Coordinates of C-alpha atoms in Angstrom, one line a residue:
Chain A
M1 CA -11.2 20.4 -1.5
Q2 CA -9.4 23.3 -1.9
Q3 CA -8.3 24.3 -5.1
T4 CA -5.0 25.2 -6.5
A5 CA -3.9 27.1 -9.6
E6 CA -4.1 24.9 -12.5
V7 CA -0.5 24.2 -14.0
S8 CA -0.7 24.1 -17.5
A9 CA 0.6 21.2 -19.6
A10 CA 3.1 23.5 -21.1
T11 CA 4.5 24.1 -17.8
Y12 CA 4.9 20.8 -16.9
Q13 CA 6.4 20.1 -20.5
E14 CA 8.9 23.0 -19.7
R15 CA 10.0 21.4 -16.3
I16 CA 10.6 18.0 -17.5
A17 CA 12.7 19.3 -20.7
K18 CA 14.6 21.2 -17.9
L19 CA 15.2 18.2 -16.2
Q20 CA 16.3 16.5 -19.5
E21 CA 19.2 19.5 -19.9
A22 CA 20.2 18.6 -16.2
M23 CA 20.5 14.9 -16.8
K24 CA 22.8 15.3 -19.7
E25 CA 24.8 17.6 -17.4
F26 CA 24.8 15.1 -15.0
G27 CA 25.5 12.1 -17.3
L28 CA 22.2 10.5 -16.5
Q29 CA 20.3 8.7 -19.3
A30 CA 17.1 8.5 -17.3
V31 CA 15.2 9.2 -13.9
V32 CA 13.0 6.7 -12.6
L33 CA 10.3 8.2 -10.0
E34 CA 7.5 6.8 -7.6
P35 CA 4.8 9.0 -6.9
G36 CA 5.7 11.8 -4.4
P37 CA 6.8 15.3 -4.8
A38 CA 9.0 15.0 -7.8
M39 CA 6.5 13.2 -9.7
M40 CA 3.7 15.8 -9.1
Y41 CA 6.1 18.7 -9.8
L42 CA 7.3 17.6 -12.7
T43 CA 4.0 15.8 -14.1
G44 CA 0.9 16.7 -12.0
V45 CA 0.4 13.2 -11.1
R46 CA -0.4 12.7 -7.3
W47 CA -1.0 8.7 -6.5
G48 CA -1.0 7.0 -3.3
K49 CA 2.0 4.8 -2.8
S50 CA 1.1 1.1 -2.7
E51 CA 2.6 -2.0 -2.7
R52 CA 1.9 -2.1 -6.5
T53 CA 4.3 -0.2 -8.5
F54 CA 3.3 3.0 -10.1
A55 CA 6.1 4.8 -11.7
V56 CA 7.6 6.9 -14.4
V57 CA 10.5 6.7 -16.3
L58 CA 11.5 10.1 -17.6
P59 CA 14.5 9.5 -20.2
A60 CA 16.9 12.0 -21.2
K61 CA 15.5 11.9 -24.6
G62 CA 12.0 11.4 -25.4
G63 CA 8.7 11.5 -23.5
P64 CA 7.7 9.7 -20.4
V65 CA 6.8 6.0 -19.9
W66 CA 4.5 5.4 -17.3
V67 CA 4.1 2.1 -15.5
L68 CA 0.9 1.0 -13.5
P69 CA -1.3 -1.6 -12.5
G70 CA -3.6 -3.0 -15.2
F71 CA -6.8 -2.5 -13.1
E72 CA -6.0 1.1 -12.3
E73 CA -5.8 2.1 -15.8
M74 CA -8.8 4.0 -16.2
R75 CA -8.3 6.1 -13.0
A76 CA -4.8 6.4 -13.9
R77 CA -5.8 8.0 -17.6
E78 CA -7.8 10.7 -15.6
L79 CA -4.9 12.0 -14.3
I80 CA -2.0 11.2 -16.9
H81 CA -1.7 13.9 -19.8
P82 CA -0.3 13.3 -22.3
G83 CA -1.0 9.5 -21.5
D84 CA 0.6 8.4 -25.0
D85 CA 2.8 5.6 -23.3
I86 CA 1.3 4.2 -20.8
R87 CA 2.2 0.6 -19.9
I88 CA 0.3 -1.6 -17.5
W89 CA 1.3 -4.9 -15.5
Q90 CA -1.4 -7.4 -14.6
E91 CA -1.2 -8.8 -11.0
D92 CA 0.8 -11.9 -11.9
E93 CA 3.5 -9.8 -14.1
S94 CA 6.4 -8.0 -13.1
P95 CA 6.3 -4.2 -13.2
Y96 CA 9.9 -3.9 -13.4
Q97 CA 9.8 -5.8 -16.6
R98 CA 7.8 -3.0 -18.1
I99 CA 10.2 -0.4 -16.4
V100 CA 13.0 -2.0 -18.1
E101 CA 11.4 -2.3 -21.4
G102 CA 10.6 1.4 -21.1
L103 CA 14.3 2.2 -20.3
K104 CA 15.5 0.2 -23.1
D105 CA 12.6 1.4 -25.7
R106 CA 14.0 5.1 -25.0
G107 CA 17.6 3.8 -25.9
V108 CA 18.8 3.1 -22.4
S109 CA 20.5 -0.3 -21.7
S110 CA 23.7 1.2 -20.3
G111 CA 25.3 4.2 -18.4
R112 CA 23.7 6.0 -15.4
V113 CA 19.7 5.9 -14.1
G114 CA 18.6 8.2 -11.4
I115 CA 16.5 6.7 -8.6
D116 CA 14.3 8.8 -6.7
E117 CA 15.6 8.8 -3.2
A118 CA 12.3 8.3 -1.8
A119 CA 12.0 5.2 -3.8
R120 CA 11.4 1.9 -1.8
F121 CA 14.4 -0.5 -1.9
F122 CA 12.1 -3.2 -3.4
V123 CA 11.2 -0.8 -6.6
F124 CA 15.0 -0.6 -6.9
D125 CA 15.6 -4.0 -6.2
G126 CA 13.1 -5.1 -8.8
I127 CA 14.6 -3.1 -11.6
R128 CA 18.3 -3.7 -11.0
K129 CA 17.8 -7.7 -11.0
L130 CA 16.3 -7.3 -14.5
A131 CA 18.8 -4.7 -15.4
P132 CA 22.0 -5.5 -13.4
K133 CA 24.0 -3.7 -16.1
L134 CA 23.1 0.0 -15.5
D135 CA 24.5 2.3 -13.0
Y136 CA 21.6 3.3 -10.3
V137 CA 22.4 6.4 -8.4
G138 CA 20.6 9.0 -6.4
A139 CA 18.5 11.6 -8.4
Q140 CA 18.5 14.1 -5.8
Q141 CA 21.0 16.5 -7.2
V142 CA 20.0 16.3 -10.9
L143 CA 16.4 16.9 -9.5
K144 CA 17.7 19.8 -7.6
A145 CA 19.6 21.0 -10.5
A146 CA 16.5 21.0 -12.5
G147 CA 14.5 23.1 -10.0
V148 CA 12.7 20.3 -8.7
D149 CA 11.8 20.9 -5.0
T150 CA 11.4 17.5 -3.3
T151 CA 11.1 18.4 0.2
Q152 CA 7.8 20.0 -0.5
A153 CA 4.5 18.1 0.5
P154 CA 2.7 17.7 -2.7
G155 CA -0.1 19.6 -3.3
R156 CA -3.1 19.1 -4.9
G157 CA -2.6 18.5 -8.7
R158 CA -4.6 16.7 -11.3
G159 CA -6.3 14.3 -8.9
R160 CA -5.8 12.7 -5.7
Chain B
M1 CA -8.3 -3.0 -1.2
N2 CA -7.8 0.1 0.3
R3 CA -6.2 3.6 -0.7
R4 CA -5.5 4.6 3.1
T5 CA -2.4 5.9 2.4
F6 CA -3.4 9.2 0.6
L7 CA -6.9 9.4 1.7
T8 CA -5.8 9.7 5.5
T9 CA -5.0 13.3 5.4
A10 CA -7.8 14.2 3.2
A11 CA -10.5 12.4 5.2
A12 CA -9.1 13.5 8.4
G13 CA -9.5 17.1 7.2
I14 CA -13.0 16.8 6.1
A15 CA -14.1 14.8 9.5
H16 CA -12.8 17.7 11.3
V17 CA -15.1 19.9 9.2
A18 CA -18.2 17.7 9.3
S19 CA -18.0 16.8 12.8
A20 CA -18.6 20.5 13.5
Q21 CA -21.7 20.3 11.5
S22 CA -23.8 17.8 10.7
V23 CA -22.7 14.2 12.4
P24 CA -26.1 12.4 13.0
D25 CA -26.7 11.6 16.7
A26 CA -26.8 7.7 15.9
I27 CA -23.1 7.8 15.0
R28 CA -22.1 10.4 17.5
N29 CA -23.3 8.4 20.2
L30 CA -21.6 5.4 19.0
R31 CA -19.8 4.0 22.1
P32 CA -15.9 2.9 22.2
M33 CA -15.3 -0.7 21.6
T34 CA -12.2 -0.7 22.5
G35 CA -12.4 -2.5 26.1
G36 CA -10.1 -5.5 26.6
I37 CA -7.8 -4.9 24.1
Q38 CA -4.4 -6.9 24.7
P39 CA -1.6 -5.3 22.9
I40 CA 1.2 -7.4 21.7
T41 CA 3.7 -7.9 24.5
D42 CA 7.2 -7.4 24.4
D43 CA 7.8 -11.1 25.1
E44 CA 6.3 -11.9 21.7
R45 CA 8.2 -9.4 19.8
R46 CA 11.4 -10.9 21.5
A47 CA 10.1 -14.2 19.9
R48 CA 9.7 -12.5 16.5
I49 CA 13.3 -11.3 16.7
E50 CA 14.5 -14.9 17.6
K51 CA 12.6 -16.2 14.5
A52 CA 14.1 -13.3 12.3
R53 CA 17.5 -14.3 13.5
K54 CA 16.9 -18.0 12.5
L55 CA 15.5 -16.5 9.0
M56 CA 18.7 -14.8 8.8
R57 CA 21.0 -17.6 9.6
E58 CA 19.1 -19.9 7.0
N59 CA 19.0 -17.0 4.3
K60 CA 22.7 -16.3 4.8
L61 CA 22.3 -12.6 6.0
G62 CA 24.1 -11.1 8.8
A63 CA 21.9 -8.6 9.5
L64 CA 18.3 -6.9 8.7
V65 CA 18.3 -3.1 8.3
L66 CA 15.1 -1.1 9.0
E67 CA 14.1 2.3 8.8
G68 CA 10.8 3.3 10.6
G69 CA 7.7 1.7 9.4
S70 CA 5.4 -1.4 10.2
S71 CA 8.2 -4.0 10.2
L72 CA 10.2 -2.0 12.7
Y73 CA 6.9 -1.8 14.7
Y74 CA 6.6 -5.3 14.3
F75 CA 9.7 -6.3 15.7
T76 CA 10.4 -3.5 18.2
G77 CA 7.4 -1.8 19.1
T78 CA 8.5 1.5 17.9
R79 CA 7.0 3.8 15.9
W80 CA 9.3 6.5 14.1
P81 CA 8.5 8.7 10.8
Q82 CA 10.6 8.4 8.0
S83 CA 12.5 11.8 7.5
D84 CA 15.6 13.6 6.1
R85 CA 17.3 12.7 9.1
T86 CA 18.1 9.1 8.9
F87 CA 16.7 6.9 11.9
A88 CA 17.4 3.1 11.4
C89 CA 17.5 0.0 13.4
V90 CA 20.3 -2.9 13.0
L91 CA 18.7 -6.4 13.6
P92 CA 22.0 -8.7 13.6
A93 CA 21.7 -12.4 13.1
S94 CA 23.6 -12.8 16.4
G95 CA 23.2 -10.0 19.0
E96 CA 21.3 -7.2 20.2
P97 CA 19.2 -4.7 18.1
A98 CA 21.6 -1.4 17.3
W99 CA 20.0 1.7 16.7
I100 CA 21.1 4.8 14.6
V101 CA 19.7 7.8 16.0
P102 CA 20.1 11.5 15.0
E103 CA 21.6 13.1 17.9
A104 CA 18.8 16.2 17.9
D105 CA 16.0 13.2 18.4
Q106 CA 18.1 11.3 21.0
D107 CA 15.5 12.0 24.0
R108 CA 12.8 11.6 22.0
A109 CA 14.5 8.0 20.8
H110 CA 15.3 7.0 24.3
Q111 CA 11.5 7.2 25.1
A112 CA 10.6 5.4 21.7
I113 CA 13.0 2.4 21.9
R114 CA 12.0 -0.6 24.0
M115 CA 14.4 -3.3 22.4
G116 CA 17.7 -3.3 23.2
T117 CA 20.1 -0.6 24.6
D118 CA 22.7 0.0 21.8
L119 CA 22.0 3.7 20.8
R120 CA 24.3 5.3 18.4
T121 CA 23.8 8.8 18.0
W122 CA 25.0 10.9 14.6
K123 CA 26.0 14.4 14.5
E124 CA 24.7 16.3 11.2
E125 CA 28.3 16.9 10.3
E126 CA 29.3 13.2 9.8
G127 CA 26.0 11.7 8.6
P128 CA 24.3 8.5 9.8
Y129 CA 26.3 6.0 7.8
K130 CA 29.6 5.6 9.1
K131 CA 27.9 4.6 12.7
L132 CA 25.6 2.2 10.6
V133 CA 28.4 0.9 8.9
Q134 CA 30.4 0.0 12.5
V135 CA 27.2 -1.8 13.3
L136 CA 27.7 -4.1 10.2
K137 CA 31.4 -4.6 11.0
G138 CA 32.1 -8.8 10.3
I139 CA 28.9 -8.8 8.0
S140 CA 29.1 -9.4 4.3
R141 CA 25.6 -9.9 3.2
V142 CA 23.1 -7.5 4.7
G143 CA 19.3 -7.6 4.0
I144 CA 17.1 -4.5 3.6
E145 CA 13.8 -4.0 4.8
E146 CA 11.5 -3.4 1.6
R147 CA 10.4 -0.2 2.7
V148 CA 13.8 1.4 3.2
R149 CA 14.2 4.2 1.1
F150 CA 16.8 4.2 -1.8
A151 CA 18.6 7.3 -0.2
V152 CA 19.5 5.2 3.0
F153 CA 20.6 2.2 0.8
D154 CA 22.7 4.6 -1.3
G155 CA 24.4 6.1 1.7
L156 CA 25.0 2.6 3.2
R157 CA 26.9 1.3 -0.1
K158 CA 28.8 4.4 -0.4
E159 CA 30.2 3.9 3.1
A160 CA 30.8 0.2 2.4
P161 CA 30.8 -0.7 -0.9
A162 CA 32.3 -4.1 -0.2
L163 CA 28.9 -5.2 1.4
E164 CA 26.2 -7.0 -0.4
F165 CA 22.9 -5.4 0.0
V166 CA 20.2 -7.9 -0.7
S167 CA 16.2 -7.9 0.0
G168 CA 15.5 -8.8 3.5
D169 CA 11.9 -10.1 2.3
P170 CA 12.8 -13.9 3.4
V171 CA 13.4 -12.4 7.0
T172 CA 10.4 -10.2 7.3
I173 CA 7.7 -11.8 5.1
G174 CA 8.8 -15.2 7.1
C175 CA 7.8 -13.7 10.2
R176 CA 4.9 -11.5 9.3
V177 CA 2.9 -13.7 7.2
I178 CA 1.8 -16.1 10.0
K179 CA -0.2 -14.4 13.0
S180 CA -0.3 -15.4 16.5
P181 CA -3.6 -15.8 18.3
A182 CA -2.8 -12.0 19.7
E183 CA -2.4 -10.6 16.5
I184 CA -5.5 -12.5 15.2
A185 CA -7.5 -11.0 18.4
L186 CA -6.5 -7.7 17.5
L187 CA -7.3 -8.3 13.7
Q188 CA -10.6 -9.4 15.1
R189 CA -11.2 -6.2 17.0
A190 CA -10.3 -3.9 14.0
N191 CA -13.0 -5.9 11.9
D192 CA -15.8 -6.0 14.2
I193 CA -15.2 -2.0 14.6
T194 CA -15.7 -1.5 11.0
I195 CA -18.6 -3.6 10.7
A196 CA -20.1 -1.5 13.4
A197 CA -19.1 1.8 11.6
Y198 CA -20.6 0.8 8.3
K199 CA -23.7 -0.4 9.8
A200 CA -24.1 2.9 11.5
A201 CA -23.1 5.0 8.5
F202 CA -25.2 3.2 6.0
A203 CA -28.4 4.0 7.8
T204 CA -27.3 7.5 7.1
L205 CA -27.6 7.1 3.1
H206 CA -30.0 9.8 1.5
K207 CA -30.7 11.1 -1.7
G208 CA -28.3 13.9 -2.9
M209 CA -25.8 13.0 -0.4
P210 CA -22.2 13.8 -1.6
Q211 CA -19.0 11.2 -1.1
R212 CA -17.4 13.3 1.5
E213 CA -20.4 13.4 3.7
L214 CA -20.5 9.8 3.7
S215 CA -17.0 9.3 4.7
A216 CA -17.1 11.8 7.1
N217 CA -20.1 10.0 8.7
I218 CA -17.6 6.8 8.8
S219 CA -14.6 8.5 10.0
A220 CA -16.7 9.9 12.8
A221 CA -18.1 6.7 13.9
Y222 CA -14.6 5.4 14.0
R223 CA -13.7 8.2 16.3
A224 CA -16.7 7.3 18.5
L225 CA -16.0 3.5 18.3
G226 CA -12.3 4.2 19.6
A227 CA -10.2 3.3 16.4
P228 CA -9.1 5.8 13.7
G229 CA -10.2 4.6 10.1
N230 CA -11.5 6.1 7.0
A231 CA -13.6 4.9 3.7
M232 CA -13.4 5.0 0.3
I233 CA -16.9 6.1 -1.1
I234 CA -18.0 5.2 -4.7
F235 CA -21.1 5.7 -6.1
G236 CA -23.0 5.1 -9.4
K237 CA -21.1 3.8 -12.6
Y238 CA -17.9 4.9 -11.0
T239 CA -18.1 1.7 -8.8
A240 CA -16.8 -0.3 -11.8
F241 CA -13.4 1.6 -11.0
P242 CA -11.9 -0.9 -8.4
H243 CA -10.2 2.6 -6.7
G244 CA -13.0 4.9 -7.6
S245 CA -12.6 7.8 -9.9
I246 CA -11.9 11.8 -9.6
Q247 CA -15.2 12.4 -10.5
P248 CA -17.2 13.8 -8.0
Q249 CA -20.3 11.8 -7.1
T250 CA -23.6 12.5 -5.2
L251 CA -26.2 9.9 -4.6
H252 CA -29.2 9.2 -6.7
E253 CA -31.9 6.6 -6.7
G254 CA -30.9 3.2 -7.7
D255 CA -27.1 3.9 -7.6
V256 CA -24.7 1.0 -6.5
V257 CA -23.1 2.3 -3.3
L258 CA -19.2 0.8 -2.8
V259 CA -17.4 1.5 0.5
D260 CA -14.1 0.1 1.1
D261 CA -11.3 0.2 3.7
G262 CA -10.8 0.1 7.6
C263 CA -9.6 1.0 10.6
T264 CA -6.8 0.3 13.1
V265 CA -6.4 -1.7 16.2
E266 CA -2.7 -1.4 17.8
G267 CA -1.3 -1.1 14.7
Y268 CA -3.5 -3.8 13.0
Q269 CA -5.7 -3.3 10.0
S270 CA -9.1 -3.9 9.0
D271 CA -10.3 -3.9 5.1
I272 CA -13.6 -4.3 4.3
T273 CA -16.1 -3.7 1.5
R274 CA -19.9 -3.5 1.2
T275 CA -21.6 -2.9 -1.9
T276 CA -25.4 -2.2 -2.0
V277 CA -27.8 -0.5 -3.9
F278 CA -29.3 3.1 -2.8
G279 CA -33.2 2.3 -3.5
R280 CA -34.4 -0.7 -5.4
P281 CA -31.8 -2.9 -7.3
T282 CA -32.5 -3.8 -10.9
E283 CA -32.4 -7.5 -11.9
R284 CA -29.3 -7.0 -13.4
Q285 CA -27.5 -5.8 -9.9
R286 CA -29.0 -8.6 -8.1
Q287 CA -27.5 -11.1 -10.6
V288 CA -24.2 -9.5 -10.5
W289 CA -24.1 -9.1 -6.7
N290 CA -25.4 -12.8 -6.4
L291 CA -22.5 -13.9 -8.6
E292 CA -19.9 -11.9 -6.8
R293 CA -21.0 -13.5 -3.5
K294 CA -20.7 -17.0 -5.0
A295 CA -17.0 -16.2 -6.1
Q296 CA -16.5 -15.0 -2.7
D297 CA -17.8 -18.3 -1.3
A298 CA -15.8 -20.0 -3.6
A299 CA -12.4 -18.4 -2.6
L300 CA -13.3 -19.1 1.3
A301 CA -14.3 -22.8 0.4
A302 CA -10.6 -23.2 -1.6
A303 CA -8.5 -21.7 1.1
R304 CA -7.4 -24.7 3.0
P305 CA -4.0 -25.4 4.6
G306 CA -1.8 -26.7 2.1
A307 CA -3.6 -25.3 -0.9
T308 CA -1.6 -22.6 -3.3
C309 CA -2.5 -19.0 -3.1
E310 CA -2.8 -19.2 -6.8
S311 CA -5.4 -21.9 -6.4
V312 CA -7.7 -19.5 -4.2
D313 CA -7.6 -17.0 -7.0
A314 CA -8.7 -19.3 -9.5
A315 CA -11.8 -20.7 -7.6
A316 CA -12.9 -17.2 -7.5
R317 CA -12.1 -16.5 -11.0
K318 CA -13.8 -19.4 -12.2
V319 CA -17.3 -18.5 -10.7
I320 CA -16.9 -15.2 -12.5
T321 CA -15.9 -16.6 -15.7
D322 CA -18.7 -19.2 -15.8
G323 CA -21.0 -16.5 -15.1
G324 CA -19.9 -15.2 -18.4
F325 CA -17.3 -12.7 -17.6
G326 CA -13.4 -12.1 -18.1
P327 CA -11.9 -14.6 -18.5
G328 CA -8.7 -13.8 -16.9
Y329 CA -8.1 -9.8 -16.0
K330 CA -10.6 -8.8 -18.9
V331 CA -13.4 -6.6 -17.8
P332 CA -16.3 -6.6 -17.5
G333 CA -14.9 -9.2 -15.1
L334 CA -12.5 -9.6 -12.1
P335 CA -9.6 -7.1 -13.1
H336 CA -7.4 -7.9 -10.1
R337 CA -6.0 -10.5 -7.9
T338 CA -8.8 -12.1 -5.4
G339 CA -6.9 -10.9 -2.0
H340 CA -3.8 -9.7 -0.3
G341 CA -2.1 -10.5 3.1
I342 CA -3.0 -8.3 5.8
G343 CA -1.8 -7.3 8.9
L344 CA 0.1 -4.2 10.0
D345 CA -0.1 -3.1 6.6
G346 CA -3.3 -3.0 4.9
H347 CA -2.1 -4.9 2.1
E348 CA 1.0 -7.0 2.8
W349 CA 2.6 -10.1 1.7
T350 CA 1.3 -13.0 0.4
N351 CA -1.2 -12.2 -2.4
L352 CA -3.8 -14.5 -3.7
V353 CA -2.7 -14.2 -7.2
R354 CA -2.0 -16.1 -10.2
G355 CA 1.5 -17.5 -9.6
N356 CA 1.8 -17.4 -6.2
Q357 CA 2.5 -21.0 -5.3
T358 CA 3.0 -20.4 -1.5
R359 CA 0.9 -22.8 0.5
L360 CA -1.7 -21.9 3.0
E361 CA -0.7 -22.2 6.6
P362 CA -2.7 -21.8 9.6
G363 CA -2.0 -18.2 10.9
M364 CA -2.1 -16.4 7.3
C365 CA -4.9 -13.7 6.9
F366 CA -6.0 -12.5 3.8
S367 CA -8.4 -10.4 2.1
N368 CA -11.2 -11.9 0.1
E369 CA -12.7 -9.6 -2.6
P370 CA -13.2 -10.8 -6.0
T371 CA -14.6 -7.6 -7.6
I372 CA -16.9 -7.7 -10.8
A373 CA -16.2 -4.6 -12.7
I374 CA -18.7 -3.6 -15.6
Y375 CA -17.4 -0.2 -16.7
G376 CA -20.2 1.9 -18.1
E377 CA -22.7 0.2 -15.6
F378 CA -21.2 -0.7 -12.0
G379 CA -19.1 -2.6 -10.2
V380 CA -19.6 -5.1 -7.0
R381 CA -17.0 -5.9 -4.2
L382 CA -17.9 -7.9 -1.4
E383 CA -14.4 -8.0 0.7
D384 CA -14.1 -9.6 4.1
C385 CA -10.7 -10.9 5.6
M386 CA -10.1 -14.3 6.5
Y387 CA -7.6 -16.3 8.6
I388 CA -6.7 -19.7 8.0
T389 CA -7.0 -22.6 10.6
E390 CA -6.0 -26.3 10.8
D391 CA -9.8 -26.7 9.4
G392 CA -9.6 -24.4 6.5
A393 CA -10.5 -20.6 6.5
R394 CA -12.7 -18.5 8.8
M395 CA -13.9 -15.0 7.8
F396 CA -13.6 -12.5 10.5
T397 CA -16.7 -10.8 9.8
K398 CA -19.9 -12.2 8.9
Q399 CA -20.5 -12.3 5.0
S400 CA -23.1 -9.9 3.3
P401 CA -26.3 -11.9 3.2
A402 CA -27.9 -10.1 0.1
I403 CA -27.5 -6.9 -2.0
D404 CA -30.6 -5.1 -0.3
R405 CA -29.2 -6.3 3.2
P406 CA -25.6 -5.7 3.3
F407 CA -25.2 -6.9 6.9
G408 CA -28.2 -9.1 7.3

């Protein structure tokens, strides 16, 4: 495996802070990301997309909320730093419930939420069914304003 | 289980390096197993589209919108990578498929499209959504295929805010969940090839072997056998992580060895796990392995037509719980569902999981893989795929008979 330069934890914090500034400008309460270039750039976490929802909620105020499958928690904790708010869903539970709870706990129960434009329809649809009053918009512009390059293929981050 | 989506590129790169170096002759000399494969016919695809139309009417959907992906391939035989330049297909409840194609790709699109002749190209300056909405004229409720990207949905709703966009799952799942004899034959071939690749590669295990050497051997075996595929390799205590760990592993005497994933034949996926021990298994390893096998047997016996999906999961889980693990998803025990649907996607609807009251029907295909995970020690997973017949479930592959004889 090729090595790439280590990105420090402080750099990820700065990148998220910059996104939070941009969210305020764009009037967004939070951004929800599936695995991909934006998640990689902002958090260093690289994860394969599967039918099992794995997502990060980045609120305009407060720390990230991670939502992931229960049986993947050990593997995920190898990658997520700091992992101080990881919420698991078991196989017969709804990941969207966890996402919506995460939004609520960060004070997001109305207003606009940015959705990763590469997110799959079923993930968005699962969230909107549980939180139909939120206004969901594409996150491309706010990510761009925060300097997140979503066109780049993800490189090697903290894990595969 | 598989993590194929993100292992594909990594494994391909590694395999390339290894093929130049040290792939054993026994693997290099494997012969292709692809003779006599019967691809899905366009007639079968037309019948799928007809069934989709019926399901659209039943679910009050005027059309289904798809991007490139497994559902598009299922219905139309067209493969197309998702990119910034939106390429979409509309399957209307009545009428022929319509295609929305970037102008720059139109020649390639003409070659790739087999179903329907209604191609509408869009120019960079106008974008795809006007054309897409024109196709949907007269329709009020539109199904969106599950893996369509948010950006495409968002472009559509901005262009046509009065339309209602809902999940297209009742249509796509309703069609894809039942496999035809032609599909089962392709799945059978993919499963046979995976067993052949594993058998050859397991014979190459040696002390000090890094994971990547074994995965390179399996990829090389797949190349020789004529079907692209790769494998997730886990050694030792990390076998307790159902999808492994980022910690690099080399093979030691007494390590549990777990190999998972599969290959692709005409788009159809295999997904098989074998677990064994390098060297002499301990009594504990044997006991857990035997319990795992009993759990897999229980799921197989429970998977009869008319049974609910959750009852199959419960049957496997009961064996593991009765063996002193769990309960529920608690580890040490079975931390995930017992199985998933499989077809053109390695994981597809529907799942053998608590809460799923869908009843099994002939033609459904599932993985049967009740892992036993013991963190700090090891994990065992035996995974074979099975298809449902009128008489019960049949495995595509011979189950692993014993911990020290993974293939009998």
